[in-house]
mmCIF file of C-alpha atoms in Angstrom:
data_model
loop_
_atom_site.group_PDB
_atom_site.id
_atom_site.type_symbol
_atom_site.label_atom_id
_atom_site.label_comp_id
_atom_site.label_asym_id
_atom_site.label_seq_id
_atom_site.Cartn_x
_atom_site.Cartn_y
_atom_site.Cartn_z
ATOM 1 C CA MET L 25 -0.020 -0.040 -0.022
ATOM 2 C CA PRO L 26 1.508 3.411 -0.972
ATOM 3 C CA ASN L 27 1.923 6.221 1.481
ATOM 4 C CA GLY L 28 0.821 9.594 0.077
ATOM 5 C CA THR L 29 -1.270 12.688 0.596
ATOM 6 C CA ILE L 30 -4.951 12.967 -0.187
ATOM 7 C CA LEU L 31 -6.977 16.158 -0.493
ATOM 8 C CA VAL L 32 -10.664 15.680 0.463
ATOM 9 C CA VAL L 33 -12.900 18.404 -0.780
ATOM 10 C CA ASP L 34 -16.598 18.309 0.452
ATOM 11 C CA ASP L 35 -18.878 20.953 1.961
ATOM 12 C CA ALA L 36 -20.282 18.444 4.446
ATOM 13 C CA PRO L 37 -18.114 18.173 7.634
ATOM 14 C CA HIS L 38 -19.421 14.705 8.321
ATOM 15 C CA ASN L 39 -18.333 13.410 4.891
ATOM 16 C CA ARG L 40 -14.875 14.984 5.275
ATOM 17 C CA SER L 41 -14.422 13.470 8.717
ATOM 18 C CA LEU L 42 -15.445 9.996 7.642
ATOM 19 C CA LEU L 43 -13.137 10.013 4.589
ATOM 20 C CA SER L 44 -10.343 11.509 6.612
ATOM 21 C CA THR L 45 -10.546 8.844 9.294
ATOM 22 C CA LEU L 46 -10.753 6.085 6.759
ATOM 23 C CA LEU L 47 -7.696 7.241 4.824
ATOM 24 C CA SER L 48 -5.724 8.182 7.775
ATOM 25 C CA ARG L 49 -6.050 4.544 9.050
ATOM 26 C CA GLN L 50 -4.522 3.458 5.764
ATOM 27 C CA GLY L 51 -1.391 5.507 6.340
ATOM 28 C CA TYR L 52 -2.329 8.549 4.227
ATOM 29 C CA THR L 53 -1.871 12.164 5.126
ATOM 30 C CA VAL L 54 -5.160 13.808 4.694
ATOM 31 C CA LEU L 55 -5.805 17.496 3.831
ATOM 32 C CA GLN L 56 -9.391 18.995 4.015
ATOM 33 C CA ALA L 57 -11.156 21.755 2.179
ATOM 34 C CA GLU L 58 -14.734 22.750 2.568
ATOM 35 C CA ASP L 59 -15.189 24.179 -0.927
ATOM 36 C CA GLY L 60 -13.586 24.646 -4.280
ATOM 37 C CA SER L 61 -11.967 28.001 -3.561
ATOM 38 C CA SER L 62 -10.326 26.640 -0.335
ATOM 39 C CA ALA L 63 -9.138 23.439 -2.296
ATOM 40 C CA LEU L 64 -7.460 25.658 -5.044
ATOM 41 C CA ALA L 65 -5.786 27.756 -2.305
ATOM 42 C CA LEU L 66 -4.474 24.611 -0.606
ATOM 43 C CA LEU L 67 -3.148 23.321 -3.860
ATOM 44 C CA GLN L 68 -0.892 26.371 -4.247
ATOM 45 C CA GLU L 69 0.927 25.283 -1.063
ATOM 46 C CA HIS L 70 0.629 21.496 -1.130
ATOM 47 C CA ALA L 71 1.012 18.789 -3.836
ATOM 48 C CA PRO L 72 -1.256 15.856 -2.935
ATOM 49 C CA ASP L 73 -1.166 12.500 -4.662
ATOM 50 C CA LEU L 74 -4.937 12.480 -5.185
ATOM 51 C CA VAL L 75 -7.914 14.778 -4.892
ATOM 52 C CA LEU L 76 -11.253 13.385 -3.745
ATOM 53 C CA LEU L 77 -13.708 16.064 -4.979
ATOM 54 C CA ASP L 78 -17.478 16.406 -4.259
ATOM 55 C CA ILE L 79 -19.459 17.714 -7.126
ATOM 56 C CA HIS L 80 -22.297 19.743 -5.543
ATOM 57 C CA MET L 81 -20.873 22.500 -3.407
ATOM 58 C CA PRO L 82 -21.826 26.153 -2.989
ATOM 59 C CA HIS L 83 -20.048 29.016 -4.716
ATOM 60 C CA LEU L 84 -17.542 26.889 -6.695
ATOM 61 C CA ASP L 85 -18.777 23.372 -7.641
ATOM 62 C CA GLY L 86 -16.618 20.376 -8.177
ATOM 63 C CA PHE L 87 -16.793 20.612 -11.999
ATOM 64 C CA GLU L 88 -15.427 24.144 -12.117
ATOM 65 C CA THR L 89 -12.893 23.395 -9.388
ATOM 66 C CA CYS L 90 -11.558 20.565 -11.477
ATOM 67 C CA ARG L 91 -11.427 22.687 -14.656
ATOM 68 C CA ARG L 92 -9.318 25.318 -12.923
ATOM 69 C CA LEU L 93 -7.117 22.627 -11.347
ATOM 70 C CA LYS L 94 -6.434 21.124 -14.772
ATOM 71 C CA ALA L 95 -5.843 24.540 -16.363
ATOM 72 C CA ASP L 96 -2.910 25.216 -14.105
ATOM 73 C CA PRO L 97 0.241 23.467 -15.296
ATOM 74 C CA ARG L 98 1.399 22.983 -11.742
ATOM 75 C CA THR L 99 -1.661 21.034 -10.581
ATOM 76 C CA ARG L 100 -2.726 19.501 -13.900
ATOM 77 C CA PRO L 101 -0.971 16.153 -13.234
ATOM 78 C CA ILE L 102 -2.756 15.548 -9.988
ATOM 79 C CA PRO L 103 -5.417 12.819 -10.396
ATOM 80 C CA VAL L 104 -8.992 13.716 -9.434
ATOM 81 C CA VAL L 105 -11.714 11.406 -8.303
ATOM 82 C CA PHE L 106 -15.268 12.764 -8.066
ATOM 83 C CA ILE L 107 -17.617 11.875 -5.258
ATOM 84 C CA SER L 108 -21.350 12.381 -5.761
ATOM 85 C CA GLY L 109 -24.749 11.300 -4.609
ATOM 86 C CA SER L 110 -25.843 11.264 -8.282
ATOM 87 C CA ASP L 111 -25.507 8.226 -10.358
ATOM 88 C CA GLY L 112 -26.648 9.971 -13.530
ATOM 89 C CA THR L 113 -24.842 9.493 -16.811
ATOM 90 C CA LEU L 114 -24.664 13.252 -17.477
ATOM 91 C CA ASP L 115 -22.728 14.030 -14.290
ATOM 92 C CA LYS L 116 -20.360 11.121 -14.991
ATOM 93 C CA VAL L 117 -19.691 12.273 -18.552
ATOM 94 C CA THR L 118 -19.049 15.823 -17.390
ATOM 95 C CA ALA L 119 -16.735 14.617 -14.715
ATOM 96 C CA PHE L 120 -14.524 12.792 -17.193
ATOM 97 C CA ASN L 121 -14.700 15.688 -19.649
ATOM 98 C CA VAL L 122 -13.342 18.173 -17.131
ATOM 99 C CA GLY L 123 -10.366 15.833 -16.365
ATOM 100 C CA ALA L 124 -11.379 13.320 -13.697
ATOM 101 C CA ILE L 125 -9.929 9.804 -13.748
ATOM 102 C CA ASP L 126 -12.641 8.132 -11.644
ATOM 103 C CA TYR L 127 -16.134 8.629 -10.204
ATOM 104 C CA LEU L 128 -17.384 7.335 -6.825
ATOM 105 C CA THR L 129 -21.140 7.262 -5.978
ATOM 106 C CA LYS L 130 -22.498 7.857 -2.460
ATOM 107 C CA PRO L 131 -23.147 6.172 -0.246
ATOM 108 C CA LEU L 132 -19.458 5.209 -0.183
ATOM 109 C CA HIS L 133 -18.201 1.662 0.591
ATOM 110 C CA ALA L 134 -15.034 1.700 2.539
ATOM 111 C CA GLN L 135 -13.344 -1.214 0.818
ATOM 112 C CA GLU L 136 -14.168 0.292 -2.659
ATOM 113 C CA VAL L 137 -12.764 3.749 -1.601
ATOM 114 C CA ILE L 138 -9.619 2.221 -0.282
ATOM 115 C CA ALA L 139 -9.086 -0.039 -3.349
ATOM 116 C CA ARG L 140 -9.572 2.846 -5.839
ATOM 117 C CA VAL L 141 -7.518 5.340 -3.879
ATOM 118 C CA ASN L 142 -4.588 2.884 -3.501
ATOM 119 C CA THR L 143 -4.738 2.153 -7.251
ATOM 120 C CA HIS L 144 -4.795 5.765 -8.344
ATOM 121 C CA VAL L 145 -2.159 6.957 -5.867
ATOM 122 C CA SER L 146 0.106 4.074 -6.814
ATOM 123 C CA LEU L 147 -0.251 4.816 -10.557
ATOM 124 C CA TYR L 148 0.421 8.459 -9.950
ATOM 125 C CA GLN L 149 3.492 7.859 -7.790
ATOM 126 C CA GLN L 150 4.867 5.461 -10.520
ATOM 127 C CA GLN L 151 4.258 8.018 -13.199
ATOM 128 C CA ARG L 152 6.099 10.651 -11.183
ATOM 129 C CA GLU L 153 9.027 8.183 -10.640
ATOM 130 C CA LEU L 154 9.192 7.427 -14.294
ATOM 131 C CA GLU L 155 9.207 11.164 -15.153
ATOM 132 C CA ALA L 156 11.965 11.754 -12.671
ATOM 133 C CA MET L 157 13.933 8.871 -14.143
ATOM 134 C CA ARG L 158 13.368 10.198 -17.662
ATOM 135 C CA ALA L 159 14.498 13.649 -16.638
ATOM 136 C CA ALA L 160 17.619 12.195 -14.886
ATOM 137 C CA ARG L 161 18.404 10.165 -17.979
ATOM 138 C CA ILE L 162 18.025 13.190 -20.276
ATOM 139 C CA ASN L 163 20.252 15.194 -18.024
ATOM 140 C CA HIS L 164 22.798 12.363 -17.980
ATOM 141 C CA LEU L 165 22.715 12.144 -21.719
ATOM 142 C CA GLN L 166 23.205 15.911 -22.081
ATOM 143 C CA THR L 167 26.178 15.657 -19.663
ATOM 144 C CA LEU L 168 27.656 12.772 -21.814
ATOM 145 C CA ASP L 169 27.098 14.858 -24.987
ATOM 146 C CA GLU L 170 28.886 17.838 -23.370
ATOM 147 C CA ILE L 171 31.835 15.578 -22.236
ATOM 148 C CA LYS L 172 31.957 14.025 -25.681
ATOM 149 C CA GLU L 173 32.031 17.402 -27.492
ATOM 150 C CA ARG L 174 34.760 18.593 -25.076
ATOM 151 C CA PHE L 175 36.814 15.421 -25.778
ATOM 152 C CA ILE L 176 36.354 15.696 -29.514
ATOM 153 C CA ARG L 177 37.461 19.409 -29.446
ATOM 154 C CA ALA L 178 40.525 18.669 -27.255
ATOM 155 C CA VAL L 179 41.534 15.562 -29.355
ATOM 156 C CA SER L 180 40.998 17.491 -32.624
ATOM 157 C CA HIS L 181 43.240 20.342 -31.481
ATOM 158 C CA ASP L 182 45.938 17.838 -30.397
ATOM 159 C CA LEU L 183 45.855 16.008 -33.704
ATOM 160 C CA LYS L 184 45.910 19.147 -35.895
ATOM 161 C CA ASN L 185 49.618 19.941 -35.240
ATOM 162 C CA PRO L 186 51.172 16.489 -35.828
ATOM 163 C CA ILE L 187 49.138 16.173 -39.059
ATOM 164 C CA GLY L 188 50.282 19.593 -40.100
ATOM 165 C CA LEU L 189 53.868 18.475 -39.560
ATOM 166 C CA ILE L 190 53.311 15.365 -41.653
ATOM 167 C CA LEU L 191 52.026 17.415 -44.534
ATOM 168 C CA SER L 192 54.982 19.855 -44.145
ATOM 169 C CA ALA L 193 57.479 16.962 -44.261
ATOM 170 C CA ALA L 194 55.699 15.493 -47.321
ATOM 171 C CA ASP L 195 55.942 18.797 -49.078
ATOM 172 C CA MET L 196 59.634 18.985 -48.301
ATOM 173 C CA LEU L 197 60.131 15.470 -49.756
ATOM 174 C CA ARG L 198 58.459 16.640 -52.962
ATOM 175 C CA ASP L 199 61.600 18.738 -53.620
ATOM 176 C CA THR L 200 63.845 15.650 -53.513
ATOM 177 C CA ALA L 201 64.499 13.100 -56.095
ATOM 178 C CA LEU L 202 61.928 10.339 -55.797
ATOM 179 C CA SER L 203 61.310 7.122 -57.569
ATOM 180 C CA GLU L 204 57.772 6.622 -59.109
ATOM 181 C CA GLU L 205 56.902 4.149 -56.210
ATOM 182 C CA GLN L 206 58.069 6.672 -53.643
ATOM 183 C CA SER L 207 56.113 9.443 -55.284
ATOM 184 C CA GLN L 208 53.004 7.257 -55.270
ATOM 185 C CA LEU L 209 53.464 6.448 -51.620
ATOM 186 C CA LEU L 210 53.924 10.157 -50.867
ATOM 187 C CA SER L 211 50.726 10.997 -52.656
ATOM 188 C CA ILE L 212 48.841 8.441 -50.503
ATOM 189 C CA ILE L 213 50.317 10.053 -47.317
ATOM 190 C CA GLU L 214 49.312 13.536 -48.439
ATOM 191 C CA ARG L 215 45.790 12.341 -49.408
ATOM 192 C CA LYS L 216 45.194 10.588 -46.144
ATOM 193 C CA ALA L 217 46.599 13.461 -44.058
ATOM 194 C CA ASN L 218 44.466 15.958 -45.881
ATOM 195 C CA PHE L 219 41.451 13.694 -45.263
ATOM 196 C CA MET L 220 42.274 13.613 -41.570
ATOM 197 C CA LEU L 221 42.508 17.356 -41.499
ATOM 198 C CA ALA L 222 39.077 17.555 -43.115
ATOM 199 C CA ILE L 223 37.599 15.267 -40.469
ATOM 200 C CA ILE L 224 39.249 17.406 -37.716
ATOM 201 C CA SER L 225 37.910 20.668 -39.235
ATOM 202 C CA ASP L 226 34.411 19.075 -39.519
ATOM 203 C CA LEU L 227 34.551 17.914 -35.892
ATOM 204 C CA LEU L 228 35.700 21.310 -34.630
ATOM 205 C CA ASP L 229 32.849 23.044 -36.540
ATOM 206 C CA LEU L 230 30.339 20.545 -35.228
ATOM 207 C CA ALA L 231 31.550 20.903 -31.636
ATOM 208 C CA ARG L 232 31.318 24.732 -31.884
ATOM 209 C CA LEU L 233 27.812 24.543 -33.419
ATOM 210 C CA THR L 234 26.472 22.190 -30.741
ATOM 211 C CA THR L 235 28.040 23.950 -27.725
ATOM 212 C CA GLU L 236 27.649 27.605 -28.525
ATOM 213 C CA PRO L 237 24.235 28.891 -27.223
ATOM 214 C CA SER L 238 23.437 31.003 -30.174
ATOM 215 C CA PRO L 239 24.915 32.101 -33.573
ATOM 216 C CA ARG L 240 26.924 35.342 -33.818
ATOM 217 C CA TYR L 241 24.297 36.968 -35.953
ATOM 218 C CA ALA L 242 25.225 39.743 -38.411
ATOM 219 C CA THR L 243 23.155 41.672 -40.949
ATOM 220 C CA THR L 244 24.408 40.925 -44.391
ATOM 221 C CA SER L 245 23.239 40.798 -48.071
ATOM 222 C CA LEU L 246 21.738 37.609 -49.136
ATOM 223 C CA ARG L 247 23.094 37.929 -52.656
ATOM 224 C CA ALA L 248 26.604 38.679 -51.474
ATOM 225 C CA LEU L 249 26.561 35.694 -49.030
ATOM 226 C CA MET L 250 25.450 33.316 -51.800
ATOM 227 C CA GLN L 251 27.983 34.633 -54.235
ATOM 228 C CA GLU L 252 30.760 34.107 -51.606
ATOM 229 C CA ALA L 253 29.477 30.606 -50.701
ATOM 230 C CA LEU L 254 29.342 29.421 -54.369
ATOM 231 C CA VAL L 255 32.716 30.499 -55.458
ATOM 232 C CA GLY L 256 34.504 27.690 -57.409
ATOM 233 C CA PHE L 257 31.534 25.348 -57.676
ATOM 234 C CA ASP L 258 30.950 26.216 -61.315
ATOM 235 C CA LEU L 259 34.505 24.963 -62.098
ATOM 236 C CA GLN L 260 33.986 21.782 -60.047
ATOM 237 C CA ALA L 261 30.739 21.067 -61.908
ATOM 238 C CA GLU L 262 32.460 21.765 -65.253
ATOM 239 C CA SER L 263 35.235 19.350 -64.427
ATOM 240 C CA LYS L 264 32.580 16.631 -64.161
ATOM 241 C CA GLN L 265 30.767 17.994 -67.287
ATOM 242 C CA LEU L 266 27.746 18.891 -65.117
ATOM 243 C CA ALA L 267 25.373 21.866 -65.797
ATOM 244 C CA PHE L 268 25.395 24.244 -62.872
ATOM 245 C CA GLU L 269 22.619 26.711 -62.547
ATOM 246 C CA VAL L 270 22.210 29.359 -59.834
ATOM 247 C CA CYS L 271 18.860 31.386 -59.523
ATOM 248 C CA LEU L 272 18.983 34.276 -57.142
ATOM 249 C CA PRO L 273 16.081 36.767 -56.391
ATOM 250 C CA GLU L 274 15.975 39.809 -58.576
ATOM 251 C CA GLU L 275 15.825 42.077 -55.566
ATOM 252 C CA ASP L 276 18.475 41.615 -52.857
ATOM 253 C CA ALA L 277 17.425 41.087 -49.244
ATOM 254 C CA LEU L 278 19.106 41.777 -45.876
ATOM 255 C CA ILE L 279 19.237 38.809 -43.573
ATOM 256 C CA GLU L 280 20.482 38.259 -39.990
ATOM 257 C CA VAL L 281 22.642 35.121 -39.909
ATOM 258 C CA GLU L 282 26.057 33.808 -38.926
ATOM 259 C CA ARG L 283 27.706 34.351 -42.244
ATOM 260 C CA HIS L 284 30.442 31.819 -41.927
ATOM 261 C CA ALA L 285 28.038 29.123 -40.787
ATOM 262 C CA LEU L 286 25.626 29.848 -43.698
ATOM 263 C CA CYS L 287 28.414 29.764 -46.155
ATOM 264 C CA ARG L 288 29.434 26.357 -44.708
ATOM 265 C CA MET L 289 25.916 25.042 -44.924
ATOM 266 C CA VAL L 290 25.698 26.032 -48.563
ATOM 267 C CA ASN L 291 29.060 24.711 -49.336
ATOM 268 C CA ASN L 292 28.289 21.272 -47.759
ATOM 269 C CA LEU L 293 24.951 20.925 -49.668
ATOM 270 C CA VAL L 294 26.327 21.996 -53.072
ATOM 271 C CA SER L 295 29.542 19.945 -52.639
ATOM 272 C CA ASN L 296 27.429 16.821 -51.853
ATOM 273 C CA ALA L 297 25.247 17.538 -54.876
ATOM 274 C CA ILE L 298 28.181 17.787 -57.244
ATOM 275 C CA LYS L 299 30.010 14.796 -55.640
ATOM 276 C CA TYR L 300 27.060 12.361 -55.944
ATOM 277 C CA THR L 301 25.865 13.415 -59.404
ATOM 278 C CA PRO L 302 27.678 11.444 -62.149
ATOM 279 C CA SER L 303 25.932 13.322 -64.974
ATOM 280 C CA GLY L 304 23.224 15.880 -65.521
ATOM 281 C CA LYS L 305 22.655 18.970 -63.544
ATOM 282 C CA VAL L 306 22.978 20.766 -60.133
ATOM 283 C CA GLU L 307 20.741 23.716 -59.440
ATOM 284 C CA VAL L 308 20.847 26.191 -56.517
ATOM 285 C CA ARG L 309 17.690 28.331 -56.056
ATOM 286 C CA VAL L 310 17.259 31.129 -53.482
ATOM 287 C CA GLU L 311 13.825 32.591 -52.666
ATOM 288 C CA THR L 312 12.643 35.175 -50.280
ATOM 289 C CA ALA L 313 9.407 35.709 -48.386
ATOM 290 C CA PRO L 314 8.380 38.540 -46.078
ATOM 291 C CA GLU L 315 9.791 36.712 -42.852
ATOM 292 C CA THR L 316 11.896 33.844 -44.269
ATOM 293 C CA PHE L 317 14.244 32.936 -47.110
ATOM 294 C CA SER L 318 14.957 29.506 -48.581
ATOM 295 C CA ILE L 319 17.927 27.888 -50.224
ATOM 296 C CA THR L 320 17.159 24.888 -52.446
ATOM 297 C CA VAL L 321 19.876 22.597 -53.840
ATOM 298 C CA ARG L 322 18.605 20.184 -56.484
ATOM 299 C CA ASP L 323 20.598 17.544 -58.338
ATOM 300 C CA SER L 324 19.948 14.798 -60.880
ATOM 301 C CA GLY L 325 22.317 12.361 -59.103
ATOM 302 C CA LEU L 326 22.276 9.019 -57.391
ATOM 303 C CA GLY L 327 19.389 9.914 -55.022
ATOM 304 C CA ILE L 328 19.046 8.415 -51.503
ATOM 305 C CA PRO L 329 17.578 4.966 -50.828
ATOM 306 C CA PRO L 330 14.428 5.395 -48.732
ATOM 307 C CA GLU L 331 15.731 3.020 -45.966
ATOM 308 C CA GLU L 332 18.793 5.244 -45.533
ATOM 309 C CA LEU L 333 16.918 8.597 -45.410
ATOM 310 C CA PRO L 334 16.329 8.605 -41.556
ATOM 311 C CA TYR L 335 20.029 8.402 -40.934
ATOM 312 C CA ILE L 336 21.543 10.958 -43.407
ATOM 313 C CA PHE L 337 21.932 13.675 -40.670
ATOM 314 C CA ASP L 338 23.651 11.379 -38.216
ATOM 315 C CA LYS L 339 27.302 12.046 -37.378
ATOM 316 C CA PHE L 340 29.757 9.877 -39.397
ATOM 317 C CA TYR L 341 26.903 8.220 -41.348
ATOM 318 C CA ARG L 342 27.587 7.295 -44.972
ATOM 319 C CA ILE L 343 25.403 5.146 -47.194
ATOM 320 C CA PRO L 344 26.826 1.621 -47.129
ATOM 321 C CA LYS L 345 26.643 1.003 -50.849
ATOM 322 C CA PRO L 346 29.554 0.904 -53.304
ATOM 323 C CA GLU L 347 28.353 3.566 -55.662
ATOM 324 C CA TYR L 348 28.228 6.064 -52.674
ATOM 325 C CA ARG L 349 31.506 4.938 -51.246
ATOM 326 C CA LYS L 350 33.489 5.791 -54.416
ATOM 327 C CA GLU L 351 33.638 9.432 -53.241
ATOM 328 C CA ASP L 352 35.647 10.470 -50.188
ATOM 329 C CA GLY L 353 33.693 11.939 -47.341
ATOM 330 C CA THR L 354 33.849 12.408 -43.556
ATOM 331 C CA GLY L 355 30.295 11.615 -42.895
ATOM 332 C CA LEU L 356 29.856 14.893 -41.147
ATOM 333 C CA GLY L 357 28.744 17.210 -43.846
ATOM 334 C CA LEU L 358 25.007 16.854 -43.420
ATOM 335 C CA ALA L 359 25.323 16.678 -39.576
ATOM 336 C CA ILE L 360 26.900 20.091 -39.819
ATOM 337 C CA VAL L 361 24.076 21.327 -42.171
ATOM 338 C CA LYS L 362 21.496 20.144 -39.670
ATOM 339 C CA ALA L 363 23.271 21.761 -36.706
ATOM 340 C CA ILE L 364 23.443 25.130 -38.590
ATOM 341 C CA VAL L 365 19.810 24.955 -39.536
ATOM 342 C CA GLU L 366 18.729 24.115 -36.022
ATOM 343 C CA GLN L 367 21.009 26.859 -34.527
ATOM 344 C CA HIS L 368 19.325 29.408 -36.822
ATOM 345 C CA GLN L 369 15.872 28.074 -35.778
ATOM 346 C CA GLY L 370 15.094 26.977 -39.309
ATOM 347 C CA SER L 371 13.920 23.754 -41.110
ATOM 348 C CA ILE L 372 15.224 21.439 -43.696
ATOM 349 C CA GLN L 373 13.240 19.156 -45.997
ATOM 350 C CA VAL L 374 14.572 16.414 -48.231
ATOM 351 C CA GLU L 375 12.937 14.925 -51.399
ATOM 352 C CA THR L 376 14.739 12.129 -53.113
ATOM 353 C CA ALA L 377 14.394 9.162 -55.444
ATOM 354 C CA VAL L 378 17.077 6.657 -56.338
ATOM 355 C CA GLY L 379 18.417 7.268 -59.872
ATOM 356 C CA VAL L 380 16.478 10.584 -60.139
ATOM 357 C CA GLY L 381 18.254 12.785 -57.715
ATOM 358 C CA SER L 382 17.732 14.803 -54.458
ATOM 359 C CA THR L 383 16.375 18.098 -53.391
ATOM 360 C CA PHE L 384 17.429 19.786 -50.142
ATOM 361 C CA ARG L 385 15.449 22.827 -49.127
ATOM 362 C CA VAL L 386 16.486 24.934 -46.177
ATOM 363 C CA THR L 387 14.175 27.594 -44.735
ATOM 364 C CA LEU L 388 15.412 30.184 -42.287
ATOM 365 C CA PRO L 389 14.122 33.339 -40.665
ATOM 366 C CA ARG L 390 15.244 36.603 -42.226
ATOM 367 C CA GLN L 391 15.571 38.302 -38.772
ATOM 368 C CA ALA L 392 17.369 36.855 -35.751
ATOM 369 C CA LYS L 393 15.187 35.747 -32.899
ATOM 370 C CA ARG L 394 15.231 37.925 -29.807
ATOM 371 C CA GLY L 395 17.878 37.248 -27.189
ATOM 372 C CA THR L 396 20.570 36.427 -29.634
ATOM 373 C CA ASN L 397 23.966 38.047 -30.132
ATOM 374 C CA HIS L 398 23.828 40.611 -33.034
ATOM 375 C CA GLN L 399 26.175 42.983 -34.795
ATOM 376 C CA ASN L 400 25.976 44.855 -38.116
ATOM 377 C CA GLU L 401 27.959 43.768 -41.073
ATOM 378 C CA GLY L 402 27.702 45.528 -44.427
ATOM 379 C CA GLY L 403 26.981 43.441 -47.524
ATOM 380 C CA THR L 404 29.112 43.768 -50.551
#
């Protein structure tokens, strides 16, 4: 039998006394209120495990008392059991509609009251324990995430210098006489070292995005930002004999964003589109609305298998199929895109079909949300 606190609300002193005596003998702490107003006042100071509530009371009846109790977020979870001399269907339906979990009809039977009270108190206490465990688990996971991000950042910084030294040494070796085999081995060293640097750079960016509370917003020209972000992609597309089309709004717009992050987001999306499009076209389209702007990157590439779609924004995830593994990648590009979009309180939608291509559409607010860091930056 659970211990707990019961609030008994009844305008009849005799009924309150009987219930109080019965429940006290079962080990419960009992609070009493003579009407709805007194009950609501008590609930501001106490948090009982159950409310036994009479329906027909002067001034504030049980139905209205329950409505107000359920309207307050602090008292909403507390279970309410109505007590009434009426066995009518209408009263019962109304009781459940206003938020009650049970209905007892007078005259009350002691064993029935005890059984129902024990059941509802036990369920409520278990629910609170589960919620506390869930909150503790969420807090634990958040702590683990913070530790992991700090570890990634520290390790990434520590790895950057030795990899830089490897690349410097490889560059010096290029100036010496090398056999064809030695030259090939040196190329492998350089390629793998540069790949490691790319992973480290992505990890550091991701750690910054997930640990900083808000972007460093700046007011900038949307057209200028896109022109900066798209530099060089026309040549990359041309090298693969892909058509590369960019459609910007006729009228420029001022937006409040973290410029470096937005450039990185566009870079990752367009880079992926070119990388996984063997032939055809890559298109970038920018559109503005009164309160938002959108960036759409569409390609005619490999597309994404539907079973892989739920995982594409996960860290280090790469589609485990040979045609996708031909291209080098850290598996962090789309995770960074998602982090940037979420940091800017935007949204991202994906449409894709295998063998047809993919469309990524990012929608962001044109103005920074209140409470974020902001500074002015002139557009060029």
